[in-house]
Coordinates of C-alpha atoms in Angstrom, one line a residue:
X1 CA -13.9 0.7 -4.3
X2 CA -14.8 1.6 -1.1
X3 CA -16.5 -1.8 0.0
X4 CA -12.8 -3.3 -0.2
X5 CA -11.0 -0.3 1.3
X6 CA -9.4 1.2 -2.0
X7 CA -9.4 5.1 -2.1
X8 CA -8.3 7.4 -4.8
X9 CA -6.5 10.5 -3.8
X10 CA -5.7 13.4 -6.1
X11 CA -2.6 15.4 -4.8
X12 CA -1.7 18.9 -6.1
X13 CA 1.7 21.1 -5.7
X14 CA 3.5 18.8 -4.2
X15 CA 7.4 19.8 -4.4
X16 CA 9.8 17.6 -6.1
X17 CA 12.3 15.1 -4.2
X18 CA 10.3 15.7 -1.2
X19 CA 9.2 12.8 1.4
X20 CA 5.3 13.3 2.4
X21 CA 3.7 11.4 4.9
X22 CA 0.2 10.2 5.5
X23 CA -2.0 8.0 7.9
X24 CA -5.6 7.1 8.0
X25 CA -7.5 8.4 10.9
X26 CA -10.4 8.2 12.8
X27 CA -12.1 11.2 14.3
X28 CA -12.3 11.1 18.0
X29 CA -14.4 12.9 20.6
X30 CA -11.8 15.7 21.9
X31 CA -12.2 18.4 19.3
X32 CA -9.5 18.8 16.8
X33 CA -8.0 15.5 17.4
X34 CA -7.4 12.2 15.8
X35 CA -6.3 9.1 16.4
X36 CA -3.9 6.8 13.8
X37 CA -5.5 3.6 13.2
X38 CA -3.1 1.0 13.8
X39 CA -0.3 3.8 14.6
X40 CA 0.7 3.1 10.8
X41 CA 2.0 6.3 9.1
X42 CA 3.2 6.1 5.3
X43 CA 5.5 7.8 3.2
X44 CA 6.3 8.8 -0.3
X45 CA 8.9 10.9 -2.4
X46 CA 8.1 12.9 -5.2
X47 CA 10.2 12.2 -8.2
X48 CA 12.5 14.9 -9.5
X49 CA 11.5 17.9 -11.7
X50 CA 10.3 16.5 -15.3
X51 CA 13.4 16.6 -17.6
X52 CA 15.9 16.0 -14.5
X53 CA 17.4 12.7 -13.4
X54 CA 17.4 10.8 -10.5
X55 CA 18.0 7.6 -8.7
X56 CA 15.3 5.3 -7.4
X57 CA 14.6 1.8 -6.1
X58 CA 11.8 -0.5 -7.9
X59 CA 11.7 -3.6 -5.5
X60 CA 9.9 -7.2 -6.9
X61 CA 8.3 -10.3 -5.2
X62 CA 6.1 -13.2 -6.0
X63 CA 4.4 -15.8 -4.4
X64 CA 4.4 -15.5 -0.9
X65 CA 1.8 -17.4 1.5
X66 CA -1.7 -15.4 2.3
X67 CA -1.4 -13.7 5.1
X68 CA 2.7 -13.9 5.1
X69 CA 4.6 -12.1 7.9
X70 CA 8.4 -13.2 6.0
X71 CA 11.0 -11.3 7.0
X72 CA 11.7 -10.5 3.7
X73 CA 9.1 -7.8 3.5
X74 CA 10.9 -6.3 6.2
X75 CA 14.0 -6.4 3.9
X76 CA 11.9 -4.7 1.1
X77 CA 10.5 -2.1 3.6
X78 CA 14.4 -0.9 4.5
X79 CA 15.4 -0.7 0.9
X80 CA 13.1 2.1 0.9
X81 CA 11.8 1.4 -2.8
X82 CA 10.0 3.9 -4.7
X83 CA 7.8 0.8 -6.5
X84 CA 7.1 -2.3 -5.1
X85 CA 5.4 -4.8 -7.9
X86 CA 4.2 -8.2 -7.3
X87 CA 5.2 -10.6 -10.0
X88 CA 3.7 -14.1 -9.0
X89 CA 0.6 -15.1 -7.1
X90 CA -1.7 -12.8 -4.8
X91 CA -2.4 -15.5 -2.4
X92 CA -2.8 -19.0 -2.3
X93 CA -6.7 -19.6 -1.5
X94 CA -7.1 -22.1 -4.2
X95 CA -10.6 -20.7 -5.2
X96 CA -12.7 -23.1 -7.1
X97 CA -15.6 -20.8 -7.5
X98 CA -16.0 -18.1 -9.6
X99 CA -18.5 -16.3 -6.7
X100 CA -16.8 -12.6 -7.2
X101 CA -17.7 -12.1 -3.4
X102 CA -15.4 -15.3 -2.3
X103 CA -12.6 -14.1 -4.3
X104 CA -12.5 -10.4 -2.5
X105 CA -12.7 -12.2 0.5
X106 CA -9.5 -13.7 -0.7
X107 CA -8.1 -10.7 -1.6
X108 CA -8.9 -8.5 1.6
X109 CA -7.2 -11.3 3.6
X110 CA -3.9 -10.0 1.8
X111 CA -4.8 -6.5 2.1

């Protein structure tokens, strides 16, 4: 859903056990140049070929305060997990409404 900054992207022909990097960019006035949004560069590593074994790390977390910048998230990043699963509450906005727009606003604060 583009309104809430969610995009879907399909990547083909990736090599196994390879780290790939990505960033969100904005076009610049200067031809053939871009600016990385907030200097954020993400990465992911592709799995081993099908039928092969590999080690991987899964990180789990839950129940952090809305907008939390807790040190635990830095510790999770340092583990370089292949997957992070949020098991608990995603935010604590204590909404008493069924209004979809208000609920999406709370979601957007976390994203």
